[in-house]
mmCIF file of C-alpha atoms in Angstrom:
data_model
loop_
_atom_site.group_PDB
_atom_site.id
_atom_site.type_symbol
_atom_site.label_atom_id
_atom_site.label_comp_id
_atom_site.label_asym_id
_atom_site.label_seq_id
_atom_site.Cartn_x
_atom_site.Cartn_y
_atom_site.Cartn_z
ATOM 1 C CA MET A 116 5.185 -15.050 8.708
ATOM 2 C CA ASP A 117 8.473 -15.063 6.828
ATOM 3 C CA THR A 118 8.854 -11.435 5.858
ATOM 4 C CA ARG A 119 11.759 -12.220 3.570
ATOM 5 C CA ARG A 120 9.605 -14.038 1.017
ATOM 6 C CA PRO A 121 7.346 -12.392 -1.537
ATOM 7 C CA VAL A 122 3.580 -12.795 -1.120
ATOM 8 C CA ASN A 123 1.475 -12.835 -4.278
ATOM 9 C CA LEU A 124 -1.861 -11.078 -3.838
ATOM 10 C CA THR A 125 -3.756 -13.393 -6.210
ATOM 11 C CA ASP A 126 -2.520 -16.462 -4.320
ATOM 12 C CA ALA A 127 -3.226 -14.790 -0.987
ATOM 13 C CA LEU A 128 -6.809 -13.943 -1.978
ATOM 14 C CA ALA A 129 -7.361 -17.518 -3.165
ATOM 15 C CA SER A 130 -6.332 -18.848 0.255
ATOM 16 C CA PHE A 131 -9.461 -17.751 2.136
ATOM 17 C CA ASP A 132 -13.186 -17.122 1.564
ATOM 18 C CA ASP A 133 -14.381 -14.931 4.450
ATOM 19 C CA VAL A 134 -15.553 -11.419 3.630
ATOM 20 C CA TYR A 135 -14.642 -8.366 5.725
ATOM 21 C CA SER A 136 -11.991 -10.373 7.561
ATOM 22 C CA PRO A 137 -8.596 -8.899 6.629
ATOM 23 C CA ARG A 138 -5.434 -10.959 6.246
ATOM 24 C CA ILE A 139 -2.052 -9.349 6.872
ATOM 25 C CA VAL A 140 0.143 -9.865 3.799
ATOM 26 C CA ALA A 141 3.075 -7.706 4.911
ATOM 27 C CA ARG A 142 4.313 -5.576 7.770
ATOM 28 C CA MET A 143 6.518 -2.520 7.339
ATOM 29 C CA ASN A 144 7.617 -0.386 10.271
ATOM 30 C CA ASP A 145 4.548 -0.315 12.545
ATOM 31 C CA TYR A 146 2.079 -0.611 9.670
ATOM 32 C CA ASP A 147 0.180 -3.553 8.168
ATOM 33 C CA VAL A 148 -0.610 -4.234 4.548
ATOM 34 C CA ARG A 149 -3.899 -6.128 4.670
ATOM 35 C CA ILE A 150 -6.181 -7.618 2.059
ATOM 36 C CA ALA A 151 -9.858 -8.449 2.400
ATOM 37 C CA LYS A 152 -12.719 -9.791 0.362
ATOM 38 C CA THR A 153 -15.758 -7.539 0.423
ATOM 39 C CA GLU A 154 -19.471 -8.221 0.046
ATOM 40 C CA GLY A 155 -22.483 -6.598 1.655
ATOM 41 C CA GLU A 156 -22.773 -3.745 4.114
ATOM 42 C CA HIS A 157 -20.045 -3.026 6.637
ATOM 43 C CA VAL A 158 -20.831 -0.912 9.706
ATOM 44 C CA TRP A 159 -20.556 2.846 10.311
ATOM 45 C CA HIS A 160 -17.336 3.388 12.221
ATOM 46 C CA VAL A 161 -14.533 5.861 12.788
ATOM 47 C CA HIS A 162 -10.778 5.721 13.347
ATOM 48 C CA ASP A 163 -10.007 8.701 15.561
ATOM 49 C CA ASP A 164 -6.235 8.630 15.146
ATOM 50 C CA THR A 165 -5.433 7.256 11.716
ATOM 51 C CA ASP A 166 -6.148 7.711 8.047
ATOM 52 C CA GLU A 167 -6.981 4.529 6.143
ATOM 53 C CA PHE A 168 -5.721 3.759 2.631
ATOM 54 C CA PHE A 169 -7.707 1.571 0.228
ATOM 55 C CA LEU A 170 -6.781 0.072 -3.147
ATOM 56 C CA VAL A 171 -9.466 -1.922 -4.947
ATOM 57 C CA LEU A 172 -7.947 -5.156 -6.263
ATOM 58 C CA ASP A 173 -11.126 -6.573 -7.780
ATOM 59 C CA GLY A 174 -14.813 -5.779 -8.151
ATOM 60 C CA ARG A 175 -16.417 -2.709 -6.654
ATOM 61 C CA PHE A 176 -16.114 -1.110 -3.247
ATOM 62 C CA ASP A 177 -18.139 1.890 -2.053
ATOM 63 C CA ILE A 178 -17.362 4.062 0.947
ATOM 64 C CA ALA A 179 -20.136 6.169 2.461
ATOM 65 C CA MET A 180 -18.829 9.025 4.607
ATOM 66 C CA ARG A 181 -20.368 11.666 6.853
ATOM 67 C CA ASP A 182 -18.911 15.140 7.149
ATOM 68 C CA ARG A 183 -18.862 17.125 10.396
ATOM 69 C CA HIS A 184 -22.385 18.346 9.707
ATOM 70 C CA GLY A 185 -23.716 14.815 9.258
ATOM 71 C CA ASN A 186 -24.068 15.119 5.467
ATOM 72 C CA GLU A 187 -23.480 11.827 3.689
ATOM 73 C CA SER A 188 -21.592 11.241 0.453
ATOM 74 C CA THR A 189 -20.376 8.035 -1.150
ATOM 75 C CA VAL A 190 -17.312 7.337 -3.281
ATOM 76 C CA VAL A 191 -17.722 4.453 -5.721
ATOM 77 C CA LEU A 192 -14.451 2.607 -6.336
ATOM 78 C CA HIS A 193 -13.535 0.068 -9.002
ATOM 79 C CA GLN A 194 -10.453 -2.059 -9.688
ATOM 80 C CA GLY A 195 -7.277 0.026 -9.547
ATOM 81 C CA ASP A 196 -8.873 2.915 -7.648
ATOM 82 C CA THR A 197 -7.145 4.243 -4.537
ATOM 83 C CA PHE A 198 -8.715 6.340 -1.801
ATOM 84 C CA VAL A 199 -7.843 7.600 1.680
ATOM 85 C CA VAL A 200 -10.459 7.979 4.412
ATOM 86 C CA PRO A 201 -9.149 10.764 6.666
ATOM 87 C CA LYS A 202 -8.851 10.159 10.392
ATOM 88 C CA GLY A 203 -11.922 11.074 12.364
ATOM 89 C CA THR A 204 -14.257 10.534 9.406
ATOM 90 C CA GLU A 205 -17.314 8.349 10.010
ATOM 91 C CA HIS A 206 -17.528 5.879 7.160
ATOM 92 C CA LYS A 207 -19.335 2.723 6.108
ATOM 93 C CA PRO A 208 -17.990 0.496 3.330
ATOM 94 C CA SER A 209 -20.287 -1.625 1.181
ATOM 95 C CA SER A 210 -19.705 -3.819 -1.837
ATOM 96 C CA PRO A 211 -21.564 -6.000 -4.321
ATOM 97 C CA GLY A 212 -18.435 -8.186 -4.268
ATOM 98 C CA GLY A 213 -14.758 -7.418 -4.510
ATOM 99 C CA ALA A 214 -11.341 -7.401 -2.896
ATOM 100 C CA ILE A 215 -9.284 -4.583 -1.396
ATOM 101 C CA LEU A 216 -5.815 -3.820 -0.084
ATOM 102 C CA MET A 217 -5.418 -1.559 2.950
ATOM 103 C CA PHE A 218 -2.537 0.226 4.690
ATOM 104 C CA GLU A 219 -3.027 1.048 8.312
ATOM 105 C CA PRO A 220 -1.161 1.067 11.603
ATOM 106 C CA SER A 221 -0.788 -2.405 13.132
ATOM 107 C CA GLY A 222 -3.504 -2.941 15.709
ATOM 108 C CA THR A 223 -6.121 -0.855 13.895
ATOM 109 C CA SER A 224 -9.554 -2.461 14.332
ATOM 110 C CA THR A 225 -11.783 -3.123 11.322
ATOM 111 C CA THR A 226 -14.677 -1.581 13.261
ATOM 112 C CA GLY A 227 -12.794 1.493 14.424
ATOM 113 C CA ASP A 228 -12.599 3.146 17.812
ATOM 114 C CA ARG A 229 -16.373 3.544 17.734
ATOM 115 C CA HIS A 230 -19.117 2.025 15.614
ATOM 116 C CA GLU A 231 -22.831 2.538 15.205
ATOM 117 C CA GLY A 232 -25.322 -0.205 16.071
ATOM 118 C CA ASP A 233 -24.612 -3.908 16.089
ATOM 119 C CA ILE A 234 -21.752 -5.438 14.137
ATOM 120 C CA PRO A 235 -23.277 -7.689 11.449
ATOM 121 C CA ASP A 236 -22.383 -11.384 11.568
ATOM 122 C CA HIS A 237 -20.560 -11.111 8.243
ATOM 123 C CA VAL A 238 -18.212 -8.394 9.576
ATOM 124 C CA ASP A 239 -15.183 -9.579 11.546
ATOM 125 C CA SER A 240 -14.142 -7.109 14.257
ATOM 126 C CA THR A 241 -10.389 -7.708 14.227
ATOM 127 C CA ALA A 242 -6.969 -6.140 13.877
ATOM 128 C CA GLY A 243 -6.317 -8.601 11.056
ATOM 129 C CA HIS A 244 -5.345 -12.257 10.803
ATOM 130 C CA GLU A 245 -2.185 -13.942 9.616
ATOM 131 C CA LEU A 246 -2.378 -15.303 6.082
ATOM 132 C CA MET B 160 -3.690 17.149 -4.651
ATOM 133 C CA ASP B 161 -7.315 16.662 -3.701
ATOM 134 C CA THR B 162 -7.117 13.802 -1.268
ATOM 135 C CA ARG B 163 -10.874 13.395 -1.262
ATOM 136 C CA ARG B 164 -11.004 12.069 -4.827
ATOM 137 C CA PRO B 165 -10.096 8.546 -5.890
ATOM 138 C CA VAL B 166 -6.960 8.073 -7.997
ATOM 139 C CA ASN B 167 -6.964 5.217 -10.475
ATOM 140 C CA LEU B 168 -3.564 3.530 -10.766
ATOM 141 C CA THR B 169 -3.941 2.702 -14.468
ATOM 142 C CA ASP B 170 -4.770 6.329 -15.273
ATOM 143 C CA ALA B 171 -1.981 7.562 -13.013
ATOM 144 C CA LEU B 172 0.604 5.318 -14.701
ATOM 145 C CA ALA B 173 -0.566 6.516 -18.112
ATOM 146 C CA SER B 174 0.061 10.140 -17.113
ATOM 147 C CA PHE B 175 3.872 9.978 -17.165
ATOM 148 C CA ASP B 176 6.726 8.154 -18.906
ATOM 149 C CA ASP B 177 9.813 8.594 -16.704
ATOM 150 C CA VAL B 178 11.285 5.503 -15.096
ATOM 151 C CA TYR B 179 12.504 5.403 -11.486
ATOM 152 C CA SER B 180 10.789 8.717 -10.779
ATOM 153 C CA PRO B 181 7.969 8.043 -8.301
ATOM 154 C CA ARG B 182 4.666 9.903 -8.297
ATOM 155 C CA ILE B 183 2.727 10.277 -5.051
ATOM 156 C CA VAL B 184 -0.798 8.928 -5.557
ATOM 157 C CA ALA B 185 -1.967 9.193 -1.953
ATOM 158 C CA ARG B 186 -0.883 10.331 1.476
ATOM 159 C CA MET B 187 -2.029 8.697 4.705
ATOM 160 C CA ASN B 188 -0.788 9.863 8.092
ATOM 161 C CA ASP B 189 2.898 10.672 7.504
ATOM 162 C CA TYR B 190 3.284 8.068 4.761
ATOM 163 C CA ASP B 191 3.206 8.246 0.956
ATOM 164 C CA VAL B 192 1.745 5.781 -1.497
ATOM 165 C CA ARG B 193 3.920 6.156 -4.581
ATOM 166 C CA ILE B 194 3.968 4.548 -8.009
ATOM 167 C CA ALA B 195 6.874 4.308 -10.426
ATOM 168 C CA LYS B 196 7.731 2.856 -13.787
ATOM 169 C CA THR B 197 10.820 0.687 -13.712
ATOM 170 C CA GLU B 198 13.420 -0.185 -16.332
ATOM 171 C CA GLY B 199 17.120 -0.825 -16.048
ATOM 172 C CA GLU B 200 19.442 -0.873 -13.073
ATOM 173 C CA HIS B 201 18.776 1.281 -10.027
ATOM 174 C CA VAL B 202 21.616 2.010 -7.578
ATOM 175 C CA TRP B 203 22.741 0.202 -4.424
ATOM 176 C CA HIS B 204 21.304 2.152 -1.504
ATOM 177 C CA VAL B 205 20.041 1.795 2.027
ATOM 178 C CA HIS B 206 17.287 3.316 4.150
ATOM 179 C CA ASP B 207 18.667 3.312 7.688
ATOM 180 C CA ASP B 208 15.396 4.078 9.452
ATOM 181 C CA THR B 209 12.558 2.625 7.420
ATOM 182 C CA ASP B 210 11.314 -0.557 5.827
ATOM 183 C CA GLU B 211 10.105 -0.200 2.232
ATOM 184 C CA PHE B 212 7.009 -1.962 0.847
ATOM 185 C CA PHE B 213 6.749 -2.914 -2.825
ATOM 186 C CA LEU B 214 3.810 -4.201 -4.867
ATOM 187 C CA VAL B 215 4.466 -5.039 -8.520
ATOM 188 C CA LEU B 216 1.656 -3.583 -10.654
ATOM 189 C CA ASP B 217 3.020 -4.691 -14.010
ATOM 190 C CA GLY B 218 5.992 -6.470 -15.541
ATOM 191 C CA ARG B 219 8.918 -7.688 -13.495
ATOM 192 C CA PHE B 220 10.932 -6.097 -10.728
ATOM 193 C CA ASP B 221 13.994 -7.626 -9.084
ATOM 194 C CA ILE B 222 15.555 -6.565 -5.803
ATOM 195 C CA ALA B 223 19.164 -7.517 -5.083
ATOM 196 C CA MET B 224 20.043 -7.355 -1.385
ATOM 197 C CA ARG B 225 23.180 -7.752 0.699
ATOM 198 C CA ASP B 226 23.133 -9.307 4.124
ATOM 199 C CA ARG B 227 25.334 -8.150 6.982
ATOM 200 C CA HIS B 228 28.137 -10.387 5.711
ATOM 201 C CA GLY B 229 28.001 -8.862 2.230
ATOM 202 C CA ASN B 230 26.360 -11.931 0.669
ATOM 203 C CA GLU B 231 24.043 -11.041 -2.186
ATOM 204 C CA SER B 232 20.658 -12.521 -2.977
ATOM 205 C CA THR B 233 17.944 -11.387 -5.373
ATOM 206 C CA VAL B 234 14.180 -11.682 -5.166
ATOM 207 C CA VAL B 235 12.417 -11.804 -8.525
ATOM 208 C CA LEU B 236 8.965 -10.228 -8.415
ATOM 209 C CA HIS B 237 6.129 -10.355 -10.925
ATOM 210 C CA GLN B 238 2.707 -8.715 -11.127
ATOM 211 C CA GLY B 239 0.801 -9.028 -7.867
ATOM 212 C CA ASP B 240 3.877 -9.847 -5.789
ATOM 213 C CA THR B 241 4.501 -7.922 -2.585
ATOM 214 C CA PHE B 242 7.782 -7.628 -0.717
ATOM 215 C CA VAL B 243 9.273 -5.624 2.150
ATOM 216 C CA VAL B 244 12.927 -4.568 2.192
ATOM 217 C CA PRO B 245 13.828 -4.280 5.890
ATOM 218 C CA LYS B 246 15.388 -1.077 7.176
ATOM 219 C CA GLY B 247 19.173 -1.028 7.063
ATOM 220 C CA THR B 248 19.322 -3.519 4.175
ATOM 221 C CA GLU B 249 21.489 -2.550 1.208
ATOM 222 C CA HIS B 250 19.475 -3.171 -1.931
ATOM 223 C CA LYS B 251 19.504 -2.473 -5.650
ATOM 224 C CA PRO B 252 16.354 -2.774 -7.761
ATOM 225 C CA SER B 253 16.484 -3.664 -11.430
ATOM 226 C CA SER B 254 13.815 -4.349 -14.019
ATOM 227 C CA PRO B 255 13.408 -5.348 -17.658
ATOM 228 C CA GLY B 256 10.307 -3.106 -17.590
ATOM 229 C CA GLY B 257 7.425 -2.745 -15.195
ATOM 230 C CA ALA B 258 5.545 -0.652 -12.684
ATOM 231 C CA ILE B 259 5.470 -0.725 -8.897
ATOM 232 C CA LEU B 260 3.571 0.711 -5.951
ATOM 233 C CA MET B 261 5.524 1.673 -2.837
ATOM 234 C CA PHE B 262 4.544 2.557 0.689
ATOM 235 C CA GLU B 263 7.056 4.562 2.702
ATOM 236 C CA PRO B 264 7.342 7.512 5.077
ATOM 237 C CA SER B 265 6.911 10.910 3.370
ATOM 238 C CA GLY B 266 10.322 12.398 2.630
ATOM 239 C CA THR B 267 12.021 9.045 2.015
ATOM 240 C CA SER B 268 14.564 9.443 -0.798
ATOM 241 C CA THR B 269 14.593 7.038 -3.744
ATOM 242 C CA THR B 270 18.362 6.718 -3.316
ATOM 243 C CA GLY B 271 18.311 6.187 0.421
ATOM 244 C CA ASP B 272 20.405 7.696 3.183
ATOM 245 C CA ARG B 273 23.518 6.368 1.451
ATOM 246 C CA HIS B 274 24.174 5.014 -2.012
ATOM 247 C CA GLU B 275 27.075 3.385 -3.784
ATOM 248 C CA GLY B 276 28.792 5.046 -6.741
ATOM 249 C CA ASP B 277 27.201 7.540 -9.089
ATOM 250 C CA ILE B 278 23.452 7.821 -9.530
ATOM 251 C CA PRO B 279 22.647 6.827 -13.138
ATOM 252 C CA ASP B 280 20.984 9.456 -15.323
ATOM 253 C CA HIS B 281 17.827 7.336 -15.568
ATOM 254 C CA VAL B 282 17.383 7.268 -11.757
ATOM 255 C CA ASP B 283 15.668 10.277 -10.188
ATOM 256 C CA SER B 284 16.942 11.028 -6.674
ATOM 257 C CA THR B 285 13.754 12.398 -5.146
ATOM 258 C CA ALA B 286 11.251 12.085 -2.324
ATOM 259 C CA GLY B 287 8.552 11.716 -4.987
ATOM 260 C CA HIS B 288 6.646 14.068 -7.250
ATOM 261 C CA GLU B 289 3.024 15.119 -7.327
ATOM 262 C CA LEU B 290 0.943 13.301 -9.935
#
């Protein structure tokens, strides 16, 4: 990846079809900027050591979360909405269709340090792919 | 700032008018997600210890850079374009009008560790403001 050239997000999103399979569009310090298409249910998972930033680029993206008592709540996000899932928070994304941008430390797995149940076939357990 | 509520970038941009005066829309780990309106010439400056990520949300945003030999080049960015200015790179943004999103370590100054000449009145030397 030539980091000295701009990457356009619209072009980048048009370059692949997979859902829940992030592409790395930029690296800064030891962080990745990743984009992903979203559709269907992700898996309950948790990142013990890092927050996770989301920006919805297109469509709708929901994040179900559990607090320390096991109570669930869901934030419903539309285009232009930003949200941070705090470290240590169990969460499960879902989407009727959309695209997101994420900031997270390089190496962070899409399915967290721990996940619940089987990983669905349409969810790619990865630290991100090159564009 | 309630970090548990989504922030919409369109609403956030509509909440202020100043140019080159970033607002912090989200924090994740020890990083800020900031947005700014852009118009006119910024100032030549350098961040010795951090890369800086830019996403153009609206309009046009140019970044002039100098290499180690003092040679200048400029990247011209439009809506949806992303770009990383590597740490230690002298750079000067300019814009005919636009809006950007930035990702950088909390505390990073808009005018860097060093800058060249006087800071113009329309450039806010700051580590970002609350929305």
